[in-house]
PDB file of C-alpha atoms in Angstrom:
ATOM      1  CA  MET A   4      80.994 105.784 109.536  1.00  0.00           C
ATOM      2  CA  ASP A   5      83.951 107.850 110.764  1.00  0.00           C
ATOM      3  CA  ILE A   6      86.936 105.787 111.935  1.00  0.00           C
ATOM      4  CA  ALA A   7      90.199 107.471 112.903  1.00  0.00           C
ATOM      5  CA  LEU A   8      93.277 105.793 111.444  1.00  0.00           C
ATOM      6  CA  PRO A   9      95.258 104.630 113.260  1.00  0.00           C
ATOM      7  CA  LEU A  10      93.401 104.012 116.502  1.00  0.00           C
ATOM      8  CA  GLN A  11      95.092 106.074 119.241  1.00  0.00           C
ATOM      9  CA  VAL A  12      95.037 104.473 122.693  1.00  0.00           C
ATOM     10  CA  MET A  13      96.092 106.363 125.834  1.00  0.00           C
ATOM     11  CA  MET A  14      97.398 103.847 128.366  1.00  0.00           C
ATOM     12  CA  GLU A  15      96.171 104.544 131.883  1.00  0.00           C
ATOM     13  CA  ASN A  16      98.428 102.166 133.813  1.00  0.00           C
ATOM     14  CA  THR A  17     101.310 104.298 135.064  1.00  0.00           C
ATOM     15  CA  ALA A  18     103.152 101.250 136.442  1.00  0.00           C
ATOM     16  CA  GLY A  19     104.682 100.560 133.017  1.00  0.00           C
ATOM     17  CA  TRP A  20     103.872  98.673 129.849  1.00  0.00           C
ATOM     18  CA  ARG A  21     104.785  95.246 131.248  1.00  0.00           C
ATOM     19  CA  ASN A  22     101.975  95.575 133.814  1.00  0.00           C
ATOM     20  CA  ASP A  23      99.448  96.542 131.126  1.00  0.00           C
ATOM     21  CA  LEU A  24     100.538  94.110 128.418  1.00  0.00           C
ATOM     22  CA  GLU A  25      97.407  91.948 128.623  1.00  0.00           C
ATOM     23  CA  ASN A  26      95.215  95.008 128.024  1.00  0.00           C
ATOM     24  CA  MET A  27      97.435  96.144 125.115  1.00  0.00           C
ATOM     25  CA  HIS A  28      97.180  92.733 123.451  1.00  0.00           C
ATOM     26  CA  ARG A  29      93.380  92.813 123.850  1.00  0.00           C
ATOM     27  CA  VAL A  30      93.225  96.275 122.215  1.00  0.00           C
ATOM     28  CA  VAL A  31      95.340  95.043 119.287  1.00  0.00           C
ATOM     29  CA  GLU A  32      93.283  91.869 118.861  1.00  0.00           C
ATOM     30  CA  GLU A  33      89.997  93.786 118.889  1.00  0.00           C
ATOM     31  CA  GLY A  34      91.047  96.841 116.880  1.00  0.00           C
ATOM     32  CA  LEU A  35      93.868  96.070 114.451  1.00  0.00           C
ATOM     33  CA  HIS A  36      91.772  94.669 111.596  1.00  0.00           C
ATOM     34  CA  LYS A  37      89.150  97.378 112.018  1.00  0.00           C
ATOM     35  CA  HIS A  38      91.545 100.350 112.165  1.00  0.00           C
ATOM     36  CA  GLY A  39      94.599  99.045 110.303  1.00  0.00           C
ATOM     37  CA  GLY A  40      96.959 100.359 112.984  1.00  0.00           C
ATOM     38  CA  ILE A  41      97.147 101.116 116.707  1.00  0.00           C
ATOM     39  CA  LEU A  42      99.121 103.976 118.237  1.00  0.00           C
ATOM     40  CA  PHE A  43      99.750 103.494 121.954  1.00  0.00           C
ATOM     41  CA  ARG A  44     100.411 106.647 123.996  1.00  0.00           C
ATOM     42  CA  GLY A  45     101.255 107.233 127.641  1.00  0.00           C
ATOM     43  CA  PHE A  46     103.396 104.210 128.451  1.00  0.00           C
ATOM     44  CA  ASP A  47     107.094 104.331 129.217  1.00  0.00           C
ATOM     45  CA  ILE A  48     109.632 102.486 127.115  1.00  0.00           C
ATOM     46  CA  LEU A  49     113.191 103.066 128.213  1.00  0.00           C
ATOM     47  CA  GLY A  50     115.539 102.552 125.298  1.00  0.00           C
ATOM     48  CA  GLU A  51     115.900 100.352 122.245  1.00  0.00           C
ATOM     49  CA  SER A  52     116.228  96.991 124.015  1.00  0.00           C
ATOM     50  CA  GLU A  53     113.052  97.598 126.015  1.00  0.00           C
ATOM     51  CA  PHE A  54     111.196  98.580 122.829  1.00  0.00           C
ATOM     52  CA  GLN A  55     112.413  95.379 121.148  1.00  0.00           C
ATOM     53  CA  ALA A  56     111.151  93.351 124.122  1.00  0.00           C
ATOM     54  CA  PHE A  57     107.779  95.108 123.831  1.00  0.00           C
ATOM     55  CA  ALA A  58     107.567  94.538 120.056  1.00  0.00           C
ATOM     56  CA  LYS A  59     108.444  90.838 120.413  1.00  0.00           C
ATOM     57  CA  THR A  60     105.353  90.295 122.556  1.00  0.00           C
ATOM     58  CA  PHE A  61     103.284  91.068 119.433  1.00  0.00           C
ATOM     59  CA  GLY A  62     105.615  89.592 116.801  1.00  0.00           C
ATOM     60  CA  PHE A  63     104.655  85.974 116.398  1.00  0.00           C
ATOM     61  CA  PRO A  64     100.871  86.441 116.084  1.00  0.00           C
ATOM     62  CA  LEU A  65     101.420  89.186 113.506  1.00  0.00           C
ATOM     63  CA  LEU A  66     103.911  87.074 111.557  1.00  0.00           C
ATOM     64  CA  ARG A  67     101.449  84.176 111.434  1.00  0.00           C
ATOM     65  CA  GLU A  68      98.885  86.485 109.827  1.00  0.00           C
ATOM     66  CA  HIS A  69     101.286  87.613 107.078  1.00  0.00           C
ATOM     67  CA  LYS A  70     101.291  85.415 104.016  1.00  0.00           C
ATOM     68  CA  LEU A  71     103.567  85.839 101.031  1.00  0.00           C
ATOM     69  CA  GLN A  72     101.674  86.282  97.795  1.00  0.00           C
ATOM     70  CA  PRO A  73     102.016  83.519  95.204  1.00  0.00           C
ATOM     71  CA  VAL A  74     104.285  84.206  92.250  1.00  0.00           C
ATOM     72  CA  ARG A  75     105.353  82.435  89.081  1.00  0.00           C
ATOM     73  CA  ALA A  76     109.031  82.516  88.179  1.00  0.00           C
ATOM     74  CA  SER A  77     110.300  81.640  84.736  1.00  0.00           C
ATOM     75  CA  LEU A  78     113.357  79.431  84.827  1.00  0.00           C
ATOM     76  CA  HIS A  79     115.492  79.654  81.685  1.00  0.00           C
ATOM     77  CA  VAL A  80     118.353  77.256  81.098  1.00  0.00           C
ATOM     78  CA  PHE A  81     120.762  78.096  78.304  1.00  0.00           C
ATOM     79  CA  TRP A  82     123.919  76.500  77.051  1.00  0.00           C
ATOM     80  CA  SER A  83     125.883  78.055  74.244  1.00  0.00           C
ATOM     81  CA  SER A  84     127.171  76.304  71.192  1.00  0.00           C
ATOM     82  CA  LYS A  85     128.651  79.645  70.049  1.00  0.00           C
ATOM     83  CA  THR A  86     130.688  82.163  72.014  1.00  0.00           C
ATOM     84  CA  LEU A  87     129.129  85.528  72.760  1.00  0.00           C
ATOM     85  CA  GLN A  88     131.706  88.175  71.889  1.00  0.00           C
ATOM     86  CA  GLY A  89     131.866  91.924  72.366  1.00  0.00           C
ATOM     87  CA  SER A  90     131.322  94.238  75.303  1.00  0.00           C
ATOM     88  CA  ARG A  91     127.564  94.231  74.761  1.00  0.00           C
ATOM     89  CA  TYR A  92     127.521  90.549  75.811  1.00  0.00           C
ATOM     90  CA  GLN A  93     129.653  90.802  78.948  1.00  0.00           C
ATOM     91  CA  LYS A  94     126.530  90.351  81.070  1.00  0.00           C
ATOM     92  CA  ALA A  95     124.417  88.135  78.782  1.00  0.00           C
ATOM     93  CA  ALA A  96     122.480  88.021  75.570  1.00  0.00           C
ATOM     94  CA  LEU A  97     119.459  90.283  75.375  1.00  0.00           C
ATOM     95  CA  LYS A  98     115.982  88.936  76.063  1.00  0.00           C
ATOM     96  CA  GLY A  99     114.732  87.079  73.012  1.00  0.00           C
ATOM     97  CA  GLU A 100     118.274  86.502  71.637  1.00  0.00           C
ATOM     98  CA  TRP A 101     119.269  83.448  73.615  1.00  0.00           C
ATOM     99  CA  ASP A 102     118.056  80.969  71.012  1.00  0.00           C
ATOM    100  CA  LEU A 103     120.346  82.548  68.381  1.00  0.00           C
ATOM    101  CA  TYR A 104     123.403  81.316  70.282  1.00  0.00           C
ATOM    102  CA  GLY A 105     122.419  77.828  71.375  1.00  0.00           C
ATOM    103  CA  GLN A 106     119.679  75.729  72.883  1.00  0.00           C
ATOM    104  CA  ILE A 107     117.162  77.125  75.333  1.00  0.00           C
ATOM    105  CA  GLN A 108     114.569  75.477  77.561  1.00  0.00           C
ATOM    106  CA  GLU A 109     112.026  77.232  79.771  1.00  0.00           C
ATOM    107  CA  THR A 110     109.682  76.196  82.563  1.00  0.00           C
ATOM    108  CA  THR A 111     107.667  78.044  85.179  1.00  0.00           C
ATOM    109  CA  ILE A 112     107.980  77.331  88.897  1.00  0.00           C
ATOM    110  CA  GLU A 113     105.086  78.355  91.128  1.00  0.00           C
ATOM    111  CA  GLY A 114     105.232  79.272  94.808  1.00  0.00           C
ATOM    112  CA  ASP A 115     105.895  82.360  96.877  1.00  0.00           C
ATOM    113  CA  HIS A 116     108.990  84.557  96.988  1.00  0.00           C
ATOM    114  CA  GLU A 117     110.745  82.379  99.568  1.00  0.00           C
ATOM    115  CA  SER A 118     109.695  78.910  98.488  1.00  0.00           C
ATOM    116  CA  ILE A 119     110.847  79.401  94.895  1.00  0.00           C
ATOM    117  CA  VAL A 120     114.330  80.402  96.011  1.00  0.00           C
ATOM    118  CA  ARG A 121     114.567  77.591  98.571  1.00  0.00           C
ATOM    119  CA  ASP A 122     112.816  74.920  96.511  1.00  0.00           C
ATOM    120  CA  ARG A 123     115.013  71.823  96.303  1.00  0.00           C
ATOM    121  CA  CYS A 124     113.339  71.009  93.008  1.00  0.00           C
ATOM    122  CA  VAL A 125     114.981  74.012  91.307  1.00  0.00           C
ATOM    123  CA  ALA A 126     118.254  72.092  90.837  1.00  0.00           C
ATOM    124  CA  SER A 127     116.283  69.140  89.491  1.00  0.00           C
ATOM    125  CA  HIS A 128     114.395  71.435  87.084  1.00  0.00           C
ATOM    126  CA  ILE A 129     117.687  72.890  85.842  1.00  0.00           C
ATOM    127  CA  LEU A 130     119.221  69.448  85.346  1.00  0.00           C
ATOM    128  CA  ASN A 131     116.146  68.192  83.477  1.00  0.00           C
ATOM    129  CA  LEU A 132     116.097  71.285  81.272  1.00  0.00           C
ATOM    130  CA  MET A 133     119.786  70.908  80.465  1.00  0.00           C
ATOM    131  CA  GLU A 134     119.154  67.312  79.494  1.00  0.00           C
ATOM    132  CA  GLY A 135     116.354  68.522  77.207  1.00  0.00           C
ATOM    133  CA  GLU A 136     113.513  66.860  79.109  1.00  0.00           C
ATOM    134  CA  LYS A 137     110.099  68.439  79.485  1.00  0.00           C
ATOM    135  CA  VAL A 138     109.564  69.385  83.163  1.00  0.00           C
TER     136      VAL A 138
END
């Protein structure tokens, strides 16, 4: 089976893209998953703001289809009972060295790239780890 990628569509409505928008949306709905991309030709877009208006007509359905992949983020909480000295430690101890300088607790938070950063439970996890509780 020979499928050209992306699908190239020549628009026949010379009255402008706004008058052919319903047809363009139909082409995208029917062909995007099959071809992986659609290249519209032969319709006039006059400038950046008009292109942005055109793109916004497709934006929300495409955003609903995108899903962030799940990730696991290690959360390390460290408090030092000794002072790290020397230029090598201006940023932090090296991986695997933290426990030489004080107590360390670790837990893993699951979610996607956005939810982990915005998770209100992160502060609670940090507090529990600092208090030495198992999260």
